[in-house]
Coordinates of C-alpha atoms in Angstrom, one line a residue:
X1 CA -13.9 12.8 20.0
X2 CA -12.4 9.9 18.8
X3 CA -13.1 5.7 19.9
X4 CA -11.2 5.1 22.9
X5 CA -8.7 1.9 22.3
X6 CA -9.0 -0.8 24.7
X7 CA -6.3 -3.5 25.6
X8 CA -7.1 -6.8 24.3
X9 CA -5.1 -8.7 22.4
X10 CA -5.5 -8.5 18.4
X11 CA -7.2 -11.1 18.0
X12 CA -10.6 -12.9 16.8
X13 CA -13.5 -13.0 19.4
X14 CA -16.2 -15.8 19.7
X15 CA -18.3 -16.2 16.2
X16 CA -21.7 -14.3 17.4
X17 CA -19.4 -11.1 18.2
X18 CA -17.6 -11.5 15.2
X19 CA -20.4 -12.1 13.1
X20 CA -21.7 -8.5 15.2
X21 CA -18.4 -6.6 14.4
X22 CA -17.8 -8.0 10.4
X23 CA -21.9 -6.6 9.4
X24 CA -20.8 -3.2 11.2
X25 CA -17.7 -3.1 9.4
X26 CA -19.1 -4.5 6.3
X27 CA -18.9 -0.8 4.3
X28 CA -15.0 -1.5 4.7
X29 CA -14.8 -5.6 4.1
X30 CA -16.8 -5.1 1.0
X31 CA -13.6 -2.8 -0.6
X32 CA -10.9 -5.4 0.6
X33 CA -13.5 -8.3 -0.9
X34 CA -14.1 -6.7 -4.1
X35 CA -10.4 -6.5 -5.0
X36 CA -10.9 -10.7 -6.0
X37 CA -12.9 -9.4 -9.0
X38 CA -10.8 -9.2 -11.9
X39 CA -10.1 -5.7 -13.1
X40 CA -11.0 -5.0 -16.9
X41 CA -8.8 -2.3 -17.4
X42 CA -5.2 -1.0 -17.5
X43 CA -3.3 0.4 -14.1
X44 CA -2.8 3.7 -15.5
X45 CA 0.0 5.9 -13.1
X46 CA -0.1 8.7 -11.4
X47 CA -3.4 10.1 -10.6
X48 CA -5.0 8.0 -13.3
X49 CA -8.0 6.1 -12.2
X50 CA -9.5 2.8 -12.8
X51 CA -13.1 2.5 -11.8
X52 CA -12.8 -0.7 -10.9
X53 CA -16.0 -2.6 -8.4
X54 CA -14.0 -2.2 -5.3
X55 CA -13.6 1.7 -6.0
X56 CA -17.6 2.3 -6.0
X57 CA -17.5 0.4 -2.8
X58 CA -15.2 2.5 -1.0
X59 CA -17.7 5.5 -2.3
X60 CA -20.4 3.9 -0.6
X61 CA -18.1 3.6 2.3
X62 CA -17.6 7.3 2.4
X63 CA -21.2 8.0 2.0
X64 CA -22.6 5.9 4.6
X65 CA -19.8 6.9 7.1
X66 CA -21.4 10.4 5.9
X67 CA -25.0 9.4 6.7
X68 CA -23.9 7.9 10.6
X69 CA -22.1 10.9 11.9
X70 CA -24.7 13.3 10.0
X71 CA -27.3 11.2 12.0
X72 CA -25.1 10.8 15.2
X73 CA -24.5 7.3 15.0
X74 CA -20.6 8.2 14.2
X75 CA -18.2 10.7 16.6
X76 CA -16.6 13.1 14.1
X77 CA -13.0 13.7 13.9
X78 CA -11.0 14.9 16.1
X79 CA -9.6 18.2 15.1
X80 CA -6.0 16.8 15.1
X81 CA -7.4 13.7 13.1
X82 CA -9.0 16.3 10.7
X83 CA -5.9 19.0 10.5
X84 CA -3.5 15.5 9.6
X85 CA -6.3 13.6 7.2
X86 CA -7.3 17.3 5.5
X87 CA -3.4 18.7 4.8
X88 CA -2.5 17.2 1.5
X89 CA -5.8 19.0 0.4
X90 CA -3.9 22.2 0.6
X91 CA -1.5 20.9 -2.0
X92 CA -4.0 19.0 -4.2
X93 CA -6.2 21.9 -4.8
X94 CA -3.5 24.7 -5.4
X95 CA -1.8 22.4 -7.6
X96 CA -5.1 22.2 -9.6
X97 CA -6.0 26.0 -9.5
X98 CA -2.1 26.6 -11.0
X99 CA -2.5 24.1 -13.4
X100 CA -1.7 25.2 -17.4
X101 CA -5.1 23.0 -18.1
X102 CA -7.5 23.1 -14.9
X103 CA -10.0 21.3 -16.1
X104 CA -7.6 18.3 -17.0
X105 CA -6.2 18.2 -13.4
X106 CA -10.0 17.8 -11.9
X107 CA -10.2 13.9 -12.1
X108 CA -6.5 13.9 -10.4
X109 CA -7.8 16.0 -7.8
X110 CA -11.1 13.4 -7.1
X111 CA -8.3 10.7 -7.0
X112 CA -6.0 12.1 -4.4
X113 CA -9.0 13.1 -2.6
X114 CA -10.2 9.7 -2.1
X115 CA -7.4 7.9 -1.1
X116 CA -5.6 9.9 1.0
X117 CA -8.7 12.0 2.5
X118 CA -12.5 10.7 2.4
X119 CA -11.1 6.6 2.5
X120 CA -9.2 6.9 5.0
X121 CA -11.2 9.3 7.4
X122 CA -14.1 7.0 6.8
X123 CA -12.2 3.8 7.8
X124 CA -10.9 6.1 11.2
X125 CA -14.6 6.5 11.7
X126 CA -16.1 3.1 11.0
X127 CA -13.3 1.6 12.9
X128 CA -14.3 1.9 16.9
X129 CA -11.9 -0.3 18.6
X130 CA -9.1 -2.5 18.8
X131 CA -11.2 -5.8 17.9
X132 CA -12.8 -3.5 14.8
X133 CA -9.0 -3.5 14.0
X134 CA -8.3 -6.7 14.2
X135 CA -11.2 -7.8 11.9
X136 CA -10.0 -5.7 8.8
X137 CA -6.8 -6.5 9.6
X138 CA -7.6 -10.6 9.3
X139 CA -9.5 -9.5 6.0
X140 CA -6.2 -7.8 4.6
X141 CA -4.9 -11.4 5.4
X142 CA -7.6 -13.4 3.7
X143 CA -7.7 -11.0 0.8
X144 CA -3.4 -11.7 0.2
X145 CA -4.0 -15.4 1.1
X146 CA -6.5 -15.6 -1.9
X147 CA -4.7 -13.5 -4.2
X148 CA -1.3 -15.6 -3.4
X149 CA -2.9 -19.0 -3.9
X150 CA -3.9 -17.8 -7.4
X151 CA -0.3 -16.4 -7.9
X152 CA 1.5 -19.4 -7.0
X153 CA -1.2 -21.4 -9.1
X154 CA -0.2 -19.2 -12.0
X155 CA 3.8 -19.3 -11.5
X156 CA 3.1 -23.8 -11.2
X157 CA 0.6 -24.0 -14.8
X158 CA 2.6 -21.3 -16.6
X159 CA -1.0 -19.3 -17.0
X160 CA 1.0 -15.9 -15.2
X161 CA 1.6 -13.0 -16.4
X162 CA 4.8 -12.7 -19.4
X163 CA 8.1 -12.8 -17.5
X164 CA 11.3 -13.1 -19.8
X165 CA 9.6 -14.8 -22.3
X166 CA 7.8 -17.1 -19.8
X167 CA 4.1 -16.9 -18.5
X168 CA 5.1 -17.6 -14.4
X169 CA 5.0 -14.6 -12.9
X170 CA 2.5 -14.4 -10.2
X171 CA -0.3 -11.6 -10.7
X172 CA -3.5 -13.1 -8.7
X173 CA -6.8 -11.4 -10.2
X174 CA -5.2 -8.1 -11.4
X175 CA -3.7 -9.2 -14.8
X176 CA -0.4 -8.1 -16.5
X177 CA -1.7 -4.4 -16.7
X178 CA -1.0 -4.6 -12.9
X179 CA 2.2 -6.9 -12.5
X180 CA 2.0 -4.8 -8.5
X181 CA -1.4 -5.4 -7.9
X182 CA -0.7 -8.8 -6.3
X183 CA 2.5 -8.4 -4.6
X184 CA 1.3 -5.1 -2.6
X185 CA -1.7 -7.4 -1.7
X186 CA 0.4 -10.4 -0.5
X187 CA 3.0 -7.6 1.4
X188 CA 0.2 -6.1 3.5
X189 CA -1.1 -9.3 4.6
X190 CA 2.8 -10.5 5.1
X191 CA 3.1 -7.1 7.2
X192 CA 0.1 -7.6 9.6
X193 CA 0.9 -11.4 10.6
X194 CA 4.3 -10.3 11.1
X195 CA 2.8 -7.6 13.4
X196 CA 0.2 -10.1 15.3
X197 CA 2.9 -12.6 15.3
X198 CA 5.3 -10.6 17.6
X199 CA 2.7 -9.1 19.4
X200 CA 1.3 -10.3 23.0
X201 CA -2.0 -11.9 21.5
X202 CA -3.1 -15.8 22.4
X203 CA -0.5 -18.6 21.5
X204 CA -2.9 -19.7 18.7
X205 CA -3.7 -16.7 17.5
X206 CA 0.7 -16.3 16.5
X207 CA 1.0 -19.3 15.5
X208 CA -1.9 -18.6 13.0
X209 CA -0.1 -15.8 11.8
X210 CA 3.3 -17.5 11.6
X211 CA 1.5 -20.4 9.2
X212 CA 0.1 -17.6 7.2
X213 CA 3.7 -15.7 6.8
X214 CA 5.3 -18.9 5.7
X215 CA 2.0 -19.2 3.1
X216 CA 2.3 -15.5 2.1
X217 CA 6.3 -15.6 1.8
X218 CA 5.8 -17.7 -1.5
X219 CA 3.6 -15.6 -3.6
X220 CA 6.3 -12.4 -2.6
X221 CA 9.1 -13.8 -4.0
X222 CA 7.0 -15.6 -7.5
X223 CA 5.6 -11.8 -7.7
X224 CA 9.2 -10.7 -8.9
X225 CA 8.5 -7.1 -7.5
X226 CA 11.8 -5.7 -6.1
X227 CA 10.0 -2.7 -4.9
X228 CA 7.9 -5.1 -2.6
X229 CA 10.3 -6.9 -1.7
X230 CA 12.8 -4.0 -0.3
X231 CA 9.5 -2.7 1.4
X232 CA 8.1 -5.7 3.2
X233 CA 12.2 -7.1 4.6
X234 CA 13.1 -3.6 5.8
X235 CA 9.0 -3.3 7.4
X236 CA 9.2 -6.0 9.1
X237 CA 12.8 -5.4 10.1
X238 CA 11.7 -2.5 11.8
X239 CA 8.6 -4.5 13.4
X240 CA 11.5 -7.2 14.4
X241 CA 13.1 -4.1 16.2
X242 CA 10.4 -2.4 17.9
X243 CA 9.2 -6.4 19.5
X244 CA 12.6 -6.3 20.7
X245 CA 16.5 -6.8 19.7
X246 CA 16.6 -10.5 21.0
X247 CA 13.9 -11.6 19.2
X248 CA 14.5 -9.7 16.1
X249 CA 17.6 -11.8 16.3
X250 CA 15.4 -15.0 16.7
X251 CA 13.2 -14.4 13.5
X252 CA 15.9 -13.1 11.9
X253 CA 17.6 -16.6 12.1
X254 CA 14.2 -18.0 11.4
X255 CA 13.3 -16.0 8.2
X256 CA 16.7 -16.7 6.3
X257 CA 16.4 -20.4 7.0
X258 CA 12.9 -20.4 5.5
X259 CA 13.8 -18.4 2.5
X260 CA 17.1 -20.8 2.2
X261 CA 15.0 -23.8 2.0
X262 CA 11.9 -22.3 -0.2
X263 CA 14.7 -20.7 -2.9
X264 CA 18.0 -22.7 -2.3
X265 CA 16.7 -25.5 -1.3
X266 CA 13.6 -26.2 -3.4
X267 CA 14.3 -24.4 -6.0
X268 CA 11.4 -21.6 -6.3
X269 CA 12.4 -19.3 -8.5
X270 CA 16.0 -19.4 -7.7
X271 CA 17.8 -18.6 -10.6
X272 CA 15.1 -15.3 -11.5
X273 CA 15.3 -14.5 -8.5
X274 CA 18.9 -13.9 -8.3
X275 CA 18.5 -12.7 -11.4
X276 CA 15.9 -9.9 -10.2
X277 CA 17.8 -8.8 -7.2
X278 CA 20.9 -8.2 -9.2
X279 CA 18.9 -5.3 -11.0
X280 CA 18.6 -3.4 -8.3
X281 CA 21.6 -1.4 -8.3
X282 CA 22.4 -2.1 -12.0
X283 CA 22.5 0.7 -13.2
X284 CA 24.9 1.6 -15.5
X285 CA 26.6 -1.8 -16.0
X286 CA 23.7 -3.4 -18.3
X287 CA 20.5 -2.5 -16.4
X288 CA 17.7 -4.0 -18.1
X289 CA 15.0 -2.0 -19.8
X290 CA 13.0 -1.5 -16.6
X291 CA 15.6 -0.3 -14.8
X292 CA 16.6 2.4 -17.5
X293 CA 12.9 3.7 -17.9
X294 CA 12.5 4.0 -14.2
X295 CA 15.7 6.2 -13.6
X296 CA 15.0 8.2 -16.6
X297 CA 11.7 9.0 -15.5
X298 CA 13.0 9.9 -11.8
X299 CA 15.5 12.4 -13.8
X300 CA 12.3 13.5 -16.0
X301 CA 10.3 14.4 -12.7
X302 CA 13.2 16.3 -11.4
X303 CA 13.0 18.4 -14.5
X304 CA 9.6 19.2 -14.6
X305 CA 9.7 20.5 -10.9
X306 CA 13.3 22.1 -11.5
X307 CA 10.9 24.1 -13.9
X308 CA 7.9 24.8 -11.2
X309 CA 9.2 24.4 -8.2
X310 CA 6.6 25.7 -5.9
X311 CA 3.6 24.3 -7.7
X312 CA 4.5 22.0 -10.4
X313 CA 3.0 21.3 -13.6
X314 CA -0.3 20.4 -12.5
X315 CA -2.5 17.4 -11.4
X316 CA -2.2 14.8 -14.4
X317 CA 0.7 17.0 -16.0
X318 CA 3.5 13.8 -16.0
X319 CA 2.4 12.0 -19.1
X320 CA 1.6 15.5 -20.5
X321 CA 5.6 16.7 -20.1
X322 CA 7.7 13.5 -20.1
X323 CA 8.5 13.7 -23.2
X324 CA 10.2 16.9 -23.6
X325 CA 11.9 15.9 -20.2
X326 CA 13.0 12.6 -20.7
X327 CA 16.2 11.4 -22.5
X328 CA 16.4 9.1 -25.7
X329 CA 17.1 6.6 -23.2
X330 CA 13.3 5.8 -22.0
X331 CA 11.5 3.5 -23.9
X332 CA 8.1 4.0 -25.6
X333 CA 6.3 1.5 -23.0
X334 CA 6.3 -1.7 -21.2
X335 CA 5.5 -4.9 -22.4
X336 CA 2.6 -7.1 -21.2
X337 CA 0.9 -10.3 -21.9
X338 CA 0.1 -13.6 -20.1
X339 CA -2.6 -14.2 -17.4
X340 CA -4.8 -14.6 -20.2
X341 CA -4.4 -11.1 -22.1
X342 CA -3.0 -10.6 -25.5
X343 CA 0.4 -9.0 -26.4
X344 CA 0.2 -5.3 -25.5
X345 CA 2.6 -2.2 -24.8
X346 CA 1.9 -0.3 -22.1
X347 CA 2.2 3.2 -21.8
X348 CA 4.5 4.7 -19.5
X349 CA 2.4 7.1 -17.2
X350 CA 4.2 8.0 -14.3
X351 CA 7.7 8.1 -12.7
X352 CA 6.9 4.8 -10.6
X353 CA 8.2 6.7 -7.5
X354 CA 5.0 8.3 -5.5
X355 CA 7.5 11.2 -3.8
X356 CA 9.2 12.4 -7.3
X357 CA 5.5 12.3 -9.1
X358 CA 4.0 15.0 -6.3
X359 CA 6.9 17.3 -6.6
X360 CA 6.8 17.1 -10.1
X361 CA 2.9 17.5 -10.2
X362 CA 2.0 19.2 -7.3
X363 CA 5.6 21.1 -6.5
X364 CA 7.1 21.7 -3.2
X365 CA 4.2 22.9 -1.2
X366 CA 2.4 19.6 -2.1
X367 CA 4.8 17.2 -1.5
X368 CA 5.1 18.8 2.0
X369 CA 1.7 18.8 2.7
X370 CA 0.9 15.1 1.5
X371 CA 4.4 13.7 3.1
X372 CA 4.0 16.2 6.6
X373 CA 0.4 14.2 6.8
X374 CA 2.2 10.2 6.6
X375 CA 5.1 11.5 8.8
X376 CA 2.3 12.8 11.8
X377 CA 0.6 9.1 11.3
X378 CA 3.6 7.7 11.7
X379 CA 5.2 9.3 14.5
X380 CA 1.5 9.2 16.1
X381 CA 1.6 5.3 15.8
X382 CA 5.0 5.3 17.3
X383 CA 4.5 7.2 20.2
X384 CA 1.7 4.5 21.1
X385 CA 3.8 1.8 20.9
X386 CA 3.5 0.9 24.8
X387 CA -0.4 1.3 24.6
X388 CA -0.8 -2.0 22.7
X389 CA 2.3 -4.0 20.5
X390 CA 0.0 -5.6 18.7
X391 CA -2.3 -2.7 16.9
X392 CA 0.9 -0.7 17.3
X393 CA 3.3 -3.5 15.4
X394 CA 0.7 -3.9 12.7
X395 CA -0.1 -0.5 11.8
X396 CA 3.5 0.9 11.8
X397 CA 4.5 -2.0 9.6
X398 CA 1.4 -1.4 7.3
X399 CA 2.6 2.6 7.1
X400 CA 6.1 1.8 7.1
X401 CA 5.4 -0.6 4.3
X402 CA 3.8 2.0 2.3
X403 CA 6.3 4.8 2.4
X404 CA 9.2 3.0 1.9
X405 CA 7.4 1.0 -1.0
X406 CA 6.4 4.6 -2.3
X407 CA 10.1 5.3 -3.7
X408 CA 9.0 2.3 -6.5
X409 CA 5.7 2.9 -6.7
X410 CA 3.3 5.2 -7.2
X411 CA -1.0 5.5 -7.0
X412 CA -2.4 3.5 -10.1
X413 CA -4.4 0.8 -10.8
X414 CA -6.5 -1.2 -8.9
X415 CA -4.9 -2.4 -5.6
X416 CA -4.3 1.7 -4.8
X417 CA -8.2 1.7 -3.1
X418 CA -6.8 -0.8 -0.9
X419 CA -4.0 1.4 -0.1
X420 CA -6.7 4.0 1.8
X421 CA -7.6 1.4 3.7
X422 CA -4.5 0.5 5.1
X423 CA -3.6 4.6 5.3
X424 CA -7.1 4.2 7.6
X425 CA -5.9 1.9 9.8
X426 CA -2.8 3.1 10.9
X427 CA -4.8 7.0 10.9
X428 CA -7.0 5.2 13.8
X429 CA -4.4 3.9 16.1
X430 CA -2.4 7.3 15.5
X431 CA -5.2 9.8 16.4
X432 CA -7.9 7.4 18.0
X433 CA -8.3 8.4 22.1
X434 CA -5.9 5.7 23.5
X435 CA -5.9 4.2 27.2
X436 CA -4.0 1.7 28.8
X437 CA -5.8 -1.7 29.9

């Protein structure tokens, strides 16, 4: 039986309770907290790993969440929470067995496992309530505040990562290996003051959140991630539409005066900017290299599951058939350097587009399974809209976010353990035990 939600507003309590709710929930702060260490390695795609700090923490999240319900301190799932959490399993593991190489697809199988299975289970589990909520949410907030104060520091001393032929573009601690690491940070944390903004919490508390949105709307736009930045305007437009149409209409106005004044007006970024929206939809009149390499991946993926349709090639199988499913037209990798790493090409992994890499990998009856799991949390977190704007507001947005930012993105490289957590959150308010105040 899951943690009943109560009714108060999303929003920090006095500092003994707080102090009392952040060492309970420590197991989870200590993954979002690790994520300011530096990473040392590449953010390989796909299911590739990175063993980075904050992943051995969210093991030792799972294993103590293990210990407290095996010792009673923790209510188990609910067996609708466990039927959601446990279906992309099916796919994962019959993916694996099919596999042409098994034994290859086993460390894709421990990676899907954790972040879209044990992670987020344990986060429904350690979370109990809506203030629980509220204090990883603020630490999602504090986490992209950091990370986005070391972007824009980089983009202002030229110390970023390499960005047509210039060291400005904004990274925070995750290097040029993971150019997203960063801007999925800063759009989480952009996601959940929008959310606590429009919600019913204390007049201080929104204003707090609207100072940190204006904070957090910098580092976005110095990120130069179109992917994140197509995800977090069209998540927040639909938290603008579920507070209501009038005052979607208000921020609306709001929103495009600030980003008039921070770009048009003062100048950050403008010119790249324009530049980097423009390549969205160029694609055959001069896209630039990225462009290219990310639709002829997405037309490589199709391939491989054109050729295994129910199954695909197998956990880990992209990198292994890209090449004799890609056209001349993909390049042999991506450069990086700045942020104080050398010159380096970096090999291209996956499709960048988390829906085409399971149906390539894992085949039909994957992608089913994985996508059928985010669109219960989803419509779960919708239907409890009226039970509390505020949790409601944040955790759409947060799983909105996600799956929209999933058709550029994929799992890979540090930043993804963070993802479980936010797939946690929005789990809780979709399958906790809700009541009304």
């Amino acid at each position: 039986m899951a943690t009943a939600v109560t009714a108060p507003a999303l929003a920090p309590d006095g500092v003994r309770e707080w102090a009392r709710r952040v060492a309970a929930l420590s197991p989870v702060l200590l993954v979002i907290a690790l994520l300011l260490v530096p990473g040392g390695g590449g953010a390989e795609g796909g299911t590739g790993g990175t063993g980075t700090v904050a992943d051995a923490a969210s093991g030792l999240l799972v294993l103590i969440c293990l210990v407290r319900v095996l010792r009673g301190g923790a209510r188990p799932l609910t067996r609708t929470a466990a039927v959601v959490l446990g279906l992309p399993v099916l796919g994962i593991c019959l993916a694996a067995i099919t596999s042409n190489d098994p034994a290859a697809s086993l460390p894709g199988v421990a990676r899907y496992v954790q972040i879209f299975v044990l992670v987020p289970a344990a986060v429904l589990l350690t979370v109990r309530d809506r203030r629980d909520f509220a204090v990883v949410a603020w630490g999602l907030v504090g986490l992209a505040l950091v990370q986005g104060a070391v972007g824009v520091a980089q983009y202002l001393t030229g110390t970023g990562a390499s960005y047509m032929g210039e060291d400005i573009r904004a990274v925070g601690t995750f290097g040029p290996t993971d150019v997203m690491g960063m801007a999925t940070v800063v759009s989480y944390g952009l996601v959940v003051v929008t959310g606590i903004a429009l919600g019913s919490g204390p007049g201080r508390t929104r204003t707090a959140a609207l100072v940190c949105a204006g904070l957090l709307f910098v580092p976005l736009v110095l990120s130069f991630s179109r992917g994140a930045w197509i995800a977090t305007v069209l998540a927040c437009g639909a938290q603008l539409l579920l507070s209501g149409p009038r005052r979607a209409a208000l921020v609306a106005l709001a929103a495009g005066a600030l980003g008039v004044v921070l770009v048009g007006g003062l100048g950050i970024g403008s010119a790249m900017v324009k530049e980097r929206v423009a390549s969205i939809t160029q694609v055959t009149a001069a896209p630039d290299q990225s462009v290219t390499d990310r639709y002829t991946m997405w037309a490589a993926a199709g391939r491989m599951w054109a050729s295994e349709p129910v199954t695909g090639v197998g956990l880990k199988g992209f990198p292994q058939y890209r090449d004799s499913n890609a056209s001349l037209a993909l390049s042999s990798g991506s450069d990086t350097a700045g942020a104080g790493a050398a010159f380096a090409r970096q090999p291209l992994l996956s499709p960048h587009n988390m829906y085409l890499l399971v149906l390539s990998e894992q085949g039909l009856l994957g992608l089913l399974a994985l996508v059928g799991s985010w669109l219960a949390l989803l419509v779960g977190a919708l239907r409890r809209h009226r039970l509390g704007a505020d949790c409601a507001l944040v955790a759409t947005g947060l799983l909105g976010w996600q799956l929209i930012d999933f058709f550029y993105a994929d799992i890979g490289g540090p930043s993804t353990v963070l993802m479980s957590v936010v797939l946690g959150l929005a789990a809780w308010w979709a399958l906790g035990e809700v009541r009304r105040a």
